[in-house]
Amino acid sequence: ADYNIPTAQYKTVFNRSETLHYLNSHPAPIVIKADGLMAGKGVTVAMDDKQAYDAIDAIYPDATTQAPCVIEEYLEGEEFSLMCLVHEDQIIPLPIARDHKRAFDQDEGPNTGGMGAFCPHPLIPQSLVDEAMTKIVKPIINALKLENIRYTGVLYAGLMATKNGVKTIEFNVRFGDPETEVILPRLITPLDEIIFKLLKHEPVELEIDQRACLGVVLASNGYPGKTETHGPIQHLDQVDSMIYHMGTSKQGDAFINQGGRVLCITALADTIEEAKVRVYQDLKKIDAKQCFYRSDIGSTG
Ligand code: GLY
């Protein structure tokens, strides 16, 4: 807000009565963000008042609890993630991706760190990416400089293409997950070469595979809450797609579920639809009784 970077209207509140007062004039749908590191699970996108009050009960169990919390306008539109590799003034945008944050099909269930992703995003034209670069990414890098922060690293912008333009949902200073799992396979230029050139202030041209990439996360039952662990994950050797291990351990030759997001199964193909077919065929081969996955990764709108 200080640097006029487009984002949702918001208010920071500190206790239960202040929150309830604000909600009276700003009913659901509304977004409630708890303060602190929450592993991507601190945000409630409340579609009705009950969900909003449940989120508030969790943050403010009684009238005396004091804790900062952000209540934010619900942004409607098409979501996308734009990650940039940044070294001071040099900004290299990676291809955009879209993740699916809700735990269950049709965007039901709690918000998670991401149950799957695809890249590119067919509903986001280059003009919107350009708008995001001009109005959001470059201004935030400039703002960091004005705040005396020399930033080198990944800038993750979680964005929403709304009818009033592209708006910021969140920034992270790390790679996005599972977006990165579907972006890196399309990157023909080696990542280390890009990073070393960037650090030497040399120009970088990215060569991108024109195929699409889609990834589905296999999560442990209970995710994003307390999850089951220590069950076996079998038949990974029969999977043709790429397998990212996110929450596994190995006992001898056997893979064991360590909870949370366990695997991301990812395929490249000429179209997103084709990549989706390959990934779901492979998921059927995996025997992981403690785990679940969404069956609609890759759907948009
Ligand atoms: N997938 C969302 C994130 O990495 O924050």
PDB file of C-alpha atoms and ligand atoms in Angstrom:
ATOM      1  CA  ALA A   1       0.000   0.000   0.000  1.00  0.00           C
ATOM      2  CA  ASP A   2       2.841   2.412   0.834  1.00  0.00           C
ATOM      3  CA  TYR A   3       4.166   2.107  -2.715  1.00  0.00           C
ATOM      4  CA  ASN A   4       0.805   1.979  -4.539  1.00  0.00           C
ATOM      5  CA  ILE A   5       1.285  -1.579  -5.667  1.00  0.00           C
ATOM      6  CA  PRO A   6      -2.134  -2.920  -6.661  1.00  0.00           C
ATOM      7  CA  THR A   7      -3.518  -5.215  -3.975  1.00  0.00           C
ATOM      8  CA  ALA A   8      -6.746  -5.962  -2.126  1.00  0.00           C
ATOM      9  CA  GLN A   9      -8.213  -3.457   0.289  1.00  0.00           C
ATOM     10  CA  TYR A  10      -7.341  -4.550   3.794  1.00  0.00           C
ATOM     11  CA  LYS A  11      -7.317  -3.722   7.477  1.00  0.00           C
ATOM     12  CA  THR A  12      -5.007  -4.944  10.200  1.00  0.00           C
ATOM     13  CA  VAL A  13      -6.851  -5.783  13.395  1.00  0.00           C
ATOM     14  CA  PHE A  14      -5.579  -6.872  16.796  1.00  0.00           C
ATOM     15  CA  ASN A  15      -8.395  -8.399  18.793  1.00  0.00           C
ATOM     16  CA  ARG A  16     -11.729 -10.107  18.556  1.00  0.00           C
ATOM     17  CA  SER A  17     -14.006  -7.108  19.013  1.00  0.00           C
ATOM     18  CA  GLU A  18     -12.141  -5.030  16.426  1.00  0.00           C
ATOM     19  CA  THR A  19     -12.378  -7.952  13.992  1.00  0.00           C
ATOM     20  CA  LEU A  20     -16.099  -8.512  14.543  1.00  0.00           C
ATOM     21  CA  HIS A  21     -16.745  -4.802  14.142  1.00  0.00           C
ATOM     22  CA  TYR A  22     -14.918  -4.764  10.794  1.00  0.00           C
ATOM     23  CA  LEU A  23     -16.735  -7.881   9.599  1.00  0.00           C
ATOM     24  CA  ASN A  24     -20.105  -6.254  10.290  1.00  0.00           C
ATOM     25  CA  SER A  25     -19.449  -3.796   7.482  1.00  0.00           C
ATOM     26  CA  HIS A  26     -17.394  -6.232   5.337  1.00  0.00           C
ATOM     27  CA  PRO A  27     -19.266  -9.548   5.212  1.00  0.00           C
ATOM     28  CA  ALA A  28     -18.055 -12.728   3.466  1.00  0.00           C
ATOM     29  CA  PRO A  29     -16.622 -13.514   1.050  1.00  0.00           C
ATOM     30  CA  ILE A  30     -13.603 -12.180   2.880  1.00  0.00           C
ATOM     31  CA  VAL A  31     -10.006 -13.262   3.462  1.00  0.00           C
ATOM     32  CA  ILE A  32      -8.567 -13.651   6.966  1.00  0.00           C
ATOM     33  CA  LYS A  33      -4.809 -13.900   7.359  1.00  0.00           C
ATOM     34  CA  ALA A  34      -3.279 -14.867  10.683  1.00  0.00           C
ATOM     35  CA  ASP A  35       0.084 -13.291  11.479  1.00  0.00           C
ATOM     36  CA  GLY A  36       3.287 -15.332  11.522  1.00  0.00           C
ATOM     37  CA  LEU A  37       4.744 -18.249   9.624  1.00  0.00           C
ATOM     38  CA  MET A  38       1.962 -20.722   8.907  1.00  0.00           C
ATOM     39  CA  ALA A  39       3.485 -22.943   6.180  1.00  0.00           C
ATOM     40  CA  GLY A  40       0.925 -21.615   3.690  1.00  0.00           C
ATOM     41  CA  LYS A  41      -1.971 -22.549   5.953  1.00  0.00           C
ATOM     42  CA  GLY A  42      -2.657 -19.308   7.809  1.00  0.00           C
ATOM     43  CA  VAL A  43      -5.071 -17.926   5.251  1.00  0.00           C
ATOM     44  CA  THR A  44      -8.807 -18.540   5.364  1.00  0.00           C
ATOM     45  CA  VAL A  45     -10.715 -17.601   2.256  1.00  0.00           C
ATOM     46  CA  ALA A  46     -14.102 -17.427   3.946  1.00  0.00           C
ATOM     47  CA  MET A  47     -16.897 -17.848   1.434  1.00  0.00           C
ATOM     48  CA  ASP A  48     -19.589 -17.453   4.099  1.00  0.00           C
ATOM     49  CA  ASP A  49     -19.905 -15.828   7.506  1.00  0.00           C
ATOM     50  CA  LYS A  50     -19.580 -19.134   9.381  1.00  0.00           C
ATOM     51  CA  GLN A  51     -16.158 -19.797   7.841  1.00  0.00           C
ATOM     52  CA  ALA A  52     -15.145 -16.242   8.738  1.00  0.00           C
ATOM     53  CA  TYR A  53     -16.269 -16.622  12.358  1.00  0.00           C
ATOM     54  CA  ASP A  54     -14.559 -20.028  12.646  1.00  0.00           C
ATOM     55  CA  ALA A  55     -11.289 -18.470  11.467  1.00  0.00           C
ATOM     56  CA  ILE A  56     -11.680 -15.652  13.967  1.00  0.00           C
ATOM     57  CA  ASP A  57     -12.419 -18.141  16.772  1.00  0.00           C
ATOM     58  CA  ALA A  58      -9.141 -19.907  15.943  1.00  0.00           C
ATOM     59  CA  ILE A  59      -7.108 -16.687  16.037  1.00  0.00           C
ATOM     60  CA  TYR A  60      -8.970 -15.064  18.962  1.00  0.00           C
ATOM     61  CA  PRO A  61     -10.229 -17.856  21.228  1.00  0.00           C
ATOM     62  CA  ASP A  62     -11.339 -15.262  23.814  1.00  0.00           C
ATOM     63  CA  ALA A  63     -11.924 -11.542  24.222  1.00  0.00           C
ATOM     64  CA  THR A  64      -8.512 -10.929  25.782  1.00  0.00           C
ATOM     65  CA  THR A  65      -6.330 -12.451  23.019  1.00  0.00           C
ATOM     66  CA  GLN A  66      -4.220  -9.828  21.293  1.00  0.00           C
ATOM     67  CA  ALA A  67      -2.666 -10.792  17.937  1.00  0.00           C
ATOM     68  CA  PRO A  68      -2.320  -9.059  14.609  1.00  0.00           C
ATOM     69  CA  CYS A  69      -4.493 -10.349  11.794  1.00  0.00           C
ATOM     70  CA  VAL A  70      -5.161  -8.988   8.328  1.00  0.00           C
ATOM     71  CA  ILE A  71      -8.678  -8.923   6.930  1.00  0.00           C
ATOM     72  CA  GLU A  72      -8.623  -8.537   3.213  1.00  0.00           C
ATOM     73  CA  GLU A  73     -11.023  -7.983   0.329  1.00  0.00           C
ATOM     74  CA  TYR A  74     -11.831 -11.207  -1.572  1.00  0.00           C
ATOM     75  CA  LEU A  75     -10.380 -10.864  -5.043  1.00  0.00           C
ATOM     76  CA  GLU A  76     -12.253 -12.524  -7.861  1.00  0.00           C
ATOM     77  CA  GLY A  77     -10.535 -13.500 -11.079  1.00  0.00           C
ATOM     78  CA  GLU A  78      -7.930 -15.822 -12.503  1.00  0.00           C
ATOM     79  CA  GLU A  79      -4.996 -16.547 -10.226  1.00  0.00           C
ATOM     80  CA  PHE A  80      -1.410 -16.950 -11.400  1.00  0.00           C
ATOM     81  CA  SER A  81       2.065 -17.077  -9.927  1.00  0.00           C
ATOM     82  CA  LEU A  82       4.904 -15.058 -11.383  1.00  0.00           C
ATOM     83  CA  MET A  83       8.356 -15.879 -10.087  1.00  0.00           C
ATOM     84  CA  CYS A  84      11.353 -13.741 -10.902  1.00  0.00           C
ATOM     85  CA  LEU A  85      15.036 -14.265 -10.295  1.00  0.00           C
ATOM     86  CA  VAL A  86      16.329 -10.989  -8.947  1.00  0.00           C
ATOM     87  CA  HIS A  87      19.762  -9.532  -8.408  1.00  0.00           C
ATOM     88  CA  GLU A  88      19.609  -5.879  -7.450  1.00  0.00           C
ATOM     89  CA  ASP A  89      18.182  -4.102 -10.547  1.00  0.00           C
ATOM     90  CA  GLN A  90      18.153  -7.135 -12.817  1.00  0.00           C
ATOM     91  CA  ILE A  91      14.884  -9.087 -12.899  1.00  0.00           C
ATOM     92  CA  ILE A  92      14.415 -12.299 -14.861  1.00  0.00           C
ATOM     93  CA  PRO A  93      10.793 -13.457 -15.042  1.00  0.00           C
ATOM     94  CA  LEU A  94      10.231 -17.209 -15.247  1.00  0.00           C
ATOM     95  CA  PRO A  95       7.195 -18.571 -17.117  1.00  0.00           C
ATOM     96  CA  ILE A  96       3.993 -18.096 -15.143  1.00  0.00           C
ATOM     97  CA  ALA A  97       2.222 -21.005 -13.498  1.00  0.00           C
ATOM     98  CA  ARG A  98      -1.034 -21.620 -11.719  1.00  0.00           C
ATOM     99  CA  ASP A  99      -1.404 -23.687  -8.577  1.00  0.00           C
ATOM    100  CA  HIS A 100      -4.560 -25.134  -7.006  1.00  0.00           C
ATOM    101  CA  LYS A 101      -4.578 -24.228  -3.340  1.00  0.00           C
ATOM    102  CA  ARG A 102      -7.715 -25.880  -1.947  1.00  0.00           C
ATOM    103  CA  ALA A 103      -7.361 -29.410  -0.622  1.00  0.00           C
ATOM    104  CA  PHE A 104     -10.195 -31.047  -2.559  1.00  0.00           C
ATOM    105  CA  ASP A 105     -11.755 -31.128  -6.026  1.00  0.00           C
ATOM    106  CA  GLN A 106     -13.774 -28.161  -7.289  1.00  0.00           C
ATOM    107  CA  ASP A 107     -11.794 -25.922  -4.954  1.00  0.00           C
ATOM    108  CA  GLU A 108     -13.460 -27.333  -1.856  1.00  0.00           C
ATOM    109  CA  GLY A 109     -11.835 -27.754   1.542  1.00  0.00           C
ATOM    110  CA  PRO A 110      -9.129 -25.851   3.349  1.00  0.00           C
ATOM    111  CA  ASN A 111      -6.425 -23.741   1.785  1.00  0.00           C
ATOM    112  CA  THR A 112      -3.118 -25.584   1.392  1.00  0.00           C
ATOM    113  CA  GLY A 113       0.315 -24.719   0.075  1.00  0.00           C
ATOM    114  CA  GLY A 114      -0.800 -26.175  -3.272  1.00  0.00           C
ATOM    115  CA  MET A 115      -2.227 -29.489  -4.450  1.00  0.00           C
ATOM    116  CA  GLY A 116      -0.988 -29.253  -8.018  1.00  0.00           C
ATOM    117  CA  ALA A 117       0.027 -26.801 -10.696  1.00  0.00           C
ATOM    118  CA  PHE A 118       0.390 -26.267 -14.393  1.00  0.00           C
ATOM    119  CA  CYS A 119       2.423 -24.091 -16.712  1.00  0.00           C
ATOM    120  CA  PRO A 120       1.791 -22.146 -18.946  1.00  0.00           C
ATOM    121  CA  HIS A 121      -1.536 -20.614 -17.972  1.00  0.00           C
ATOM    122  CA  PRO A 122      -3.858 -20.588 -21.003  1.00  0.00           C
ATOM    123  CA  LEU A 123      -6.115 -17.840 -19.622  1.00  0.00           C
ATOM    124  CA  ILE A 124      -3.375 -15.316 -18.881  1.00  0.00           C
ATOM    125  CA  PRO A 125      -2.074 -13.506 -21.970  1.00  0.00           C
ATOM    126  CA  GLN A 126       1.410 -11.980 -22.117  1.00  0.00           C
ATOM    127  CA  SER A 127      -0.178  -8.495 -21.809  1.00  0.00           C
ATOM    128  CA  LEU A 128      -1.233  -9.334 -18.219  1.00  0.00           C
ATOM    129  CA  VAL A 129       2.223 -10.644 -17.398  1.00  0.00           C
ATOM    130  CA  ASP A 130       3.645  -7.378 -18.771  1.00  0.00           C
ATOM    131  CA  GLU A 131       1.177  -5.436 -16.630  1.00  0.00           C
ATOM    132  CA  ALA A 132       2.260  -7.428 -13.566  1.00  0.00           C
ATOM    133  CA  MET A 133       5.914  -6.716 -14.313  1.00  0.00           C
ATOM    134  CA  THR A 134       5.299  -2.975 -14.773  1.00  0.00           C
ATOM    135  CA  LYS A 135       2.833  -2.337 -11.965  1.00  0.00           C
ATOM    136  CA  ILE A 136       3.848  -4.913  -9.384  1.00  0.00           C
ATOM    137  CA  VAL A 137       7.242  -6.608  -9.736  1.00  0.00           C
ATOM    138  CA  LYS A 138       9.374  -3.619 -10.810  1.00  0.00           C
ATOM    139  CA  PRO A 139       7.747  -1.281  -8.249  1.00  0.00           C
ATOM    140  CA  ILE A 140       8.281  -3.746  -5.385  1.00  0.00           C
ATOM    141  CA  ILE A 141      11.948  -4.224  -6.309  1.00  0.00           C
ATOM    142  CA  ASN A 142      12.263  -0.453  -6.482  1.00  0.00           C
ATOM    143  CA  ALA A 143      10.486  -0.161  -3.134  1.00  0.00           C
ATOM    144  CA  LEU A 144      12.954  -2.599  -1.569  1.00  0.00           C
ATOM    145  CA  LYS A 145      15.784  -0.393  -2.812  1.00  0.00           C
ATOM    146  CA  LEU A 146      14.140   2.672  -1.292  1.00  0.00           C
ATOM    147  CA  GLU A 147      13.923   0.706   1.962  1.00  0.00           C
ATOM    148  CA  ASN A 148      17.678   0.003   1.693  1.00  0.00           C
ATOM    149  CA  ILE A 149      17.179  -3.678   0.937  1.00  0.00           C
ATOM    150  CA  ARG A 150      19.488  -5.007  -1.767  1.00  0.00           C
ATOM    151  CA  TYR A 151      17.556  -8.053  -2.789  1.00  0.00           C
ATOM    152  CA  THR A 152      19.091 -11.081  -4.437  1.00  0.00           C
ATOM    153  CA  GLY A 153      16.898 -14.142  -4.728  1.00  0.00           C
ATOM    154  CA  VAL A 154      13.555 -15.350  -5.949  1.00  0.00           C
ATOM    155  CA  LEU A 155      10.617 -12.985  -5.810  1.00  0.00           C
ATOM    156  CA  TYR A 156       7.369 -14.947  -5.890  1.00  0.00           C
ATOM    157  CA  ALA A 157       4.329 -12.855  -6.723  1.00  0.00           C
ATOM    158  CA  GLY A 158       0.958 -14.516  -6.185  1.00  0.00           C
ATOM    159  CA  LEU A 159      -1.364 -12.531  -8.441  1.00  0.00           C
ATOM    160  CA  MET A 160      -5.003 -12.256  -9.411  1.00  0.00           C
ATOM    161  CA  ALA A 161      -6.145 -11.027 -12.825  1.00  0.00           C
ATOM    162  CA  THR A 162      -9.308  -9.171 -11.766  1.00  0.00           C
ATOM    163  CA  LYS A 163     -11.662  -7.099 -13.887  1.00  0.00           C
ATOM    164  CA  ASN A 164      -9.879  -4.057 -12.432  1.00  0.00           C
ATOM    165  CA  GLY A 165      -6.410  -5.218 -13.453  1.00  0.00           C
ATOM    166  CA  VAL A 166      -3.775  -7.497 -11.954  1.00  0.00           C
ATOM    167  CA  LYS A 167      -3.592  -7.371  -8.169  1.00  0.00           C
ATOM    168  CA  THR A 168      -1.140  -8.779  -5.650  1.00  0.00           C
ATOM    169  CA  ILE A 169      -2.312 -11.521  -3.326  1.00  0.00           C
ATOM    170  CA  GLU A 170       1.060 -12.204  -1.730  1.00  0.00           C
ATOM    171  CA  PHE A 171       4.806 -12.005  -2.095  1.00  0.00           C
ATOM    172  CA  ASN A 172       7.210 -14.703  -1.037  1.00  0.00           C
ATOM    173  CA  VAL A 173      10.993 -14.555  -1.092  1.00  0.00           C
ATOM    174  CA  ARG A 174      11.438 -18.167  -2.168  1.00  0.00           C
ATOM    175  CA  PHE A 175      10.435 -20.489  -4.964  1.00  0.00           C
ATOM    176  CA  GLY A 176       6.733 -21.350  -5.064  1.00  0.00           C
ATOM    177  CA  ASP A 177       5.736 -24.924  -4.524  1.00  0.00           C
ATOM    178  CA  PRO A 178       4.299 -26.764  -6.486  1.00  0.00           C
ATOM    179  CA  GLU A 179       4.655 -24.094  -9.197  1.00  0.00           C
ATOM    180  CA  THR A 180       8.416 -24.584  -9.391  1.00  0.00           C
ATOM    181  CA  GLU A 181       7.940 -28.287 -10.059  1.00  0.00           C
ATOM    182  CA  VAL A 182       6.108 -27.415 -13.307  1.00  0.00           C
ATOM    183  CA  ILE A 183       8.262 -24.461 -14.327  1.00  0.00           C
ATOM    184  CA  LEU A 184      11.719 -26.003 -14.036  1.00  0.00           C
ATOM    185  CA  PRO A 185      11.012 -28.875 -16.487  1.00  0.00           C
ATOM    186  CA  ARG A 186      10.208 -26.238 -19.147  1.00  0.00           C
ATOM    187  CA  LEU A 187      13.449 -24.380 -18.522  1.00  0.00           C
ATOM    188  CA  ILE A 188      15.954 -25.513 -21.146  1.00  0.00           C
ATOM    189  CA  THR A 189      18.612 -23.015 -20.054  1.00  0.00           C
ATOM    190  CA  PRO A 190      20.272 -24.592 -17.015  1.00  0.00           C
ATOM    191  CA  LEU A 191      19.187 -22.899 -13.800  1.00  0.00           C
ATOM    192  CA  ASP A 192      22.753 -22.671 -12.487  1.00  0.00           C
ATOM    193  CA  GLU A 193      23.872 -20.895 -15.685  1.00  0.00           C
ATOM    194  CA  ILE A 194      21.055 -18.363 -15.244  1.00  0.00           C
ATOM    195  CA  ILE A 195      21.954 -17.757 -11.610  1.00  0.00           C
ATOM    196  CA  PHE A 196      25.697 -17.349 -12.231  1.00  0.00           C
ATOM    197  CA  LYS A 197      25.103 -14.932 -15.125  1.00  0.00           C
ATOM    198  CA  LEU A 198      22.644 -12.974 -13.045  1.00  0.00           C
ATOM    199  CA  LEU A 199      25.129 -12.688 -10.182  1.00  0.00           C
ATOM    200  CA  LYS A 200      27.724 -11.346 -12.635  1.00  0.00           C
ATOM    201  CA  HIS A 201      25.207  -8.833 -14.049  1.00  0.00           C
ATOM    202  CA  GLU A 202      25.428 -10.506 -17.448  1.00  0.00           C
ATOM    203  CA  PRO A 203      22.436 -10.544 -19.800  1.00  0.00           C
ATOM    204  CA  VAL A 204      20.380 -13.732 -19.604  1.00  0.00           C
ATOM    205  CA  GLU A 205      18.236 -15.205 -22.366  1.00  0.00           C
ATOM    206  CA  LEU A 206      15.891 -17.956 -21.233  1.00  0.00           C
ATOM    207  CA  GLU A 207      15.206 -20.845 -23.562  1.00  0.00           C
ATOM    208  CA  ILE A 208      11.805 -22.305 -22.714  1.00  0.00           C
ATOM    209  CA  ASP A 209      10.395 -25.661 -23.819  1.00  0.00           C
ATOM    210  CA  GLN A 210       7.150 -24.948 -25.684  1.00  0.00           C
ATOM    211  CA  ARG A 211       5.471 -27.996 -24.179  1.00  0.00           C
ATOM    212  CA  ALA A 212       3.129 -27.710 -21.216  1.00  0.00           C
ATOM    213  CA  CYS A 213       3.836 -29.138 -17.785  1.00  0.00           C
ATOM    214  CA  LEU A 214       1.398 -30.307 -15.127  1.00  0.00           C
ATOM    215  CA  GLY A 215       2.026 -31.650 -11.648  1.00  0.00           C
ATOM    216  CA  VAL A 216      -0.270 -33.272  -9.085  1.00  0.00           C
ATOM    217  CA  VAL A 217       0.577 -33.452  -5.399  1.00  0.00           C
ATOM    218  CA  LEU A 218      -0.011 -36.643  -3.472  1.00  0.00           C
ATOM    219  CA  ALA A 219      -0.666 -35.511   0.101  1.00  0.00           C
ATOM    220  CA  SER A 220      -0.989 -37.491   3.287  1.00  0.00           C
ATOM    221  CA  ASN A 221      -4.536 -37.956   4.673  1.00  0.00           C
ATOM    222  CA  GLY A 222      -5.406 -35.070   6.969  1.00  0.00           C
ATOM    223  CA  TYR A 223      -3.322 -32.478   5.107  1.00  0.00           C
ATOM    224  CA  PRO A 224      -3.215 -29.507   5.628  1.00  0.00           C
ATOM    225  CA  GLY A 225      -3.923 -30.456   9.252  1.00  0.00           C
ATOM    226  CA  LYS A 226      -2.203 -33.214  11.206  1.00  0.00           C
ATOM    227  CA  THR A 227      -1.378 -35.965   8.757  1.00  0.00           C
ATOM    228  CA  GLU A 228      -0.895 -39.712   8.807  1.00  0.00           C
ATOM    229  CA  THR A 229       2.698 -40.899   8.524  1.00  0.00           C
ATOM    230  CA  HIS A 230       4.934 -43.927   8.187  1.00  0.00           C
ATOM    231  CA  GLY A 231       2.779 -45.827   5.676  1.00  0.00           C
ATOM    232  CA  PRO A 232       4.457 -47.406   2.644  1.00  0.00           C
ATOM    233  CA  ILE A 233       4.454 -45.832  -0.827  1.00  0.00           C
ATOM    234  CA  GLN A 234       4.722 -48.562  -3.436  1.00  0.00           C
ATOM    235  CA  HIS A 235       5.231 -49.016  -7.176  1.00  0.00           C
ATOM    236  CA  LEU A 236       7.034 -45.718  -7.804  1.00  0.00           C
ATOM    237  CA  ASP A 237       9.303 -47.695 -10.145  1.00  0.00           C
ATOM    238  CA  GLN A 238       6.329 -48.101 -12.513  1.00  0.00           C
ATOM    239  CA  VAL A 239       5.797 -44.347 -12.854  1.00  0.00           C
ATOM    240  CA  ASP A 240       6.889 -42.812 -16.184  1.00  0.00           C
ATOM    241  CA  SER A 241       6.406 -39.174 -15.117  1.00  0.00           C
ATOM    242  CA  MET A 242       8.897 -37.183 -13.092  1.00  0.00           C
ATOM    243  CA  ILE A 243       8.612 -37.739  -9.341  1.00  0.00           C
ATOM    244  CA  TYR A 244       9.476 -35.008  -6.865  1.00  0.00           C
ATOM    245  CA  HIS A 245       9.912 -36.280  -3.327  1.00  0.00           C
ATOM    246  CA  MET A 246       8.520 -33.763  -0.845  1.00  0.00           C
ATOM    247  CA  GLY A 247       7.642 -35.771   2.243  1.00  0.00           C
ATOM    248  CA  THR A 248       9.174 -39.222   1.957  1.00  0.00           C
ATOM    249  CA  SER A 249      11.964 -41.151   3.584  1.00  0.00           C
ATOM    250  CA  LYS A 250      13.621 -44.352   2.499  1.00  0.00           C
ATOM    251  CA  GLN A 251      13.926 -47.583   4.486  1.00  0.00           C
ATOM    252  CA  GLY A 252      16.073 -49.916   2.441  1.00  0.00           C
ATOM    253  CA  ASP A 253      14.464 -49.815  -0.978  1.00  0.00           C
ATOM    254  CA  ALA A 254      11.041 -48.827   0.336  1.00  0.00           C
ATOM    255  CA  PHE A 255       9.646 -45.306   0.365  1.00  0.00           C
ATOM    256  CA  ILE A 256       7.793 -44.203   3.492  1.00  0.00           C
ATOM    257  CA  ASN A 257       5.260 -41.418   3.880  1.00  0.00           C
ATOM    258  CA  GLN A 258       6.567 -38.645   6.142  1.00  0.00           C
ATOM    259  CA  GLY A 259       3.345 -36.606   6.099  1.00  0.00           C
ATOM    260  CA  GLY A 260       2.205 -33.319   4.556  1.00  0.00           C
ATOM    261  CA  ARG A 261       2.713 -33.078   0.831  1.00  0.00           C
ATOM    262  CA  VAL A 262       4.441 -36.311  -0.017  1.00  0.00           C
ATOM    263  CA  LEU A 263       5.098 -36.449  -3.774  1.00  0.00           C
ATOM    264  CA  CYS A 264       4.545 -34.316  -6.839  1.00  0.00           C
ATOM    265  CA  ILE A 265       4.045 -36.289 -10.042  1.00  0.00           C
ATOM    266  CA  THR A 266       4.843 -34.137 -13.049  1.00  0.00           C
ATOM    267  CA  ALA A 267       4.720 -34.598 -16.825  1.00  0.00           C
ATOM    268  CA  LEU A 268       5.595 -32.548 -19.900  1.00  0.00           C
ATOM    269  CA  ALA A 269       3.411 -32.906 -23.007  1.00  0.00           C
ATOM    270  CA  ASP A 270       2.228 -30.916 -26.015  1.00  0.00           C
ATOM    271  CA  THR A 271      -0.885 -29.764 -24.170  1.00  0.00           C
ATOM    272  CA  ILE A 272      -1.948 -29.426 -20.548  1.00  0.00           C
ATOM    273  CA  GLU A 273      -4.698 -31.967 -21.192  1.00  0.00           C
ATOM    274  CA  GLU A 274      -2.167 -34.511 -22.426  1.00  0.00           C
ATOM    275  CA  ALA A 275       0.164 -33.887 -19.494  1.00  0.00           C
ATOM    276  CA  LYS A 276      -2.818 -34.327 -17.186  1.00  0.00           C
ATOM    277  CA  VAL A 277      -3.699 -37.711 -18.703  1.00  0.00           C
ATOM    278  CA  ARG A 278      -0.117 -38.926 -18.223  1.00  0.00           C
ATOM    279  CA  VAL A 279       0.111 -37.785 -14.617  1.00  0.00           C
ATOM    280  CA  TYR A 280      -3.231 -39.304 -13.630  1.00  0.00           C
ATOM    281  CA  GLN A 281      -2.357 -42.591 -15.337  1.00  0.00           C
ATOM    282  CA  ASP A 282       0.813 -42.691 -13.263  1.00  0.00           C
ATOM    283  CA  LEU A 283      -0.948 -41.761 -10.034  1.00  0.00           C
ATOM    284  CA  LYS A 284      -3.189 -44.812 -10.462  1.00  0.00           C
ATOM    285  CA  LYS A 285      -0.079 -47.017 -10.426  1.00  0.00           C
ATOM    286  CA  ILE A 286       1.067 -45.748  -7.019  1.00  0.00           C
ATOM    287  CA  ASP A 287      -0.065 -47.632  -3.950  1.00  0.00           C
ATOM    288  CA  ALA A 288      -0.074 -45.177  -1.036  1.00  0.00           C
ATOM    289  CA  LYS A 289      -3.130 -45.938   1.071  1.00  0.00           C
ATOM    290  CA  GLN A 290      -2.475 -43.094   3.502  1.00  0.00           C
ATOM    291  CA  CYS A 291      -2.495 -40.507   0.723  1.00  0.00           C
ATOM    292  CA  PHE A 292      -4.956 -38.574  -1.434  1.00  0.00           C
ATOM    293  CA  TYR A 293      -4.809 -36.261  -4.420  1.00  0.00           C
ATOM    294  CA  ARG A 294      -7.118 -33.962  -6.340  1.00  0.00           C
ATOM    295  CA  SER A 295      -8.533 -35.312  -9.575  1.00  0.00           C
ATOM    296  CA  ASP A 296      -9.102 -31.943 -11.266  1.00  0.00           C
ATOM    297  CA  ILE A 297      -5.657 -30.350 -11.427  1.00  0.00           C
ATOM    298  CA  GLY A 298      -5.386 -28.455 -14.695  1.00  0.00           C
ATOM    299  CA  SER A 299      -8.953 -27.159 -14.787  1.00  0.00           C
ATOM    300  CA  THR A 300      -9.334 -23.392 -15.010  1.00  0.00           C
ATOM    301  CA  GLY A 301     -12.071 -20.804 -14.582  1.00  0.00           C
TER     302      GLY A 301
HETATM  303  N1  GLY B   1       2.045 -22.510  -3.982  1.00  0.00           N
HETATM  304  C1  GLY B   1       2.050 -21.368  -3.198  1.00  0.00           C
HETATM  305  C2  GLY B   1       3.319 -21.022  -2.588  1.00  0.00           C
HETATM  306  O1  GLY B   1       4.363 -21.587  -2.882  1.00  0.00           O
HETATM  307  O2  GLY B   1       3.315 -20.130  -1.783  1.00  0.00           O
END
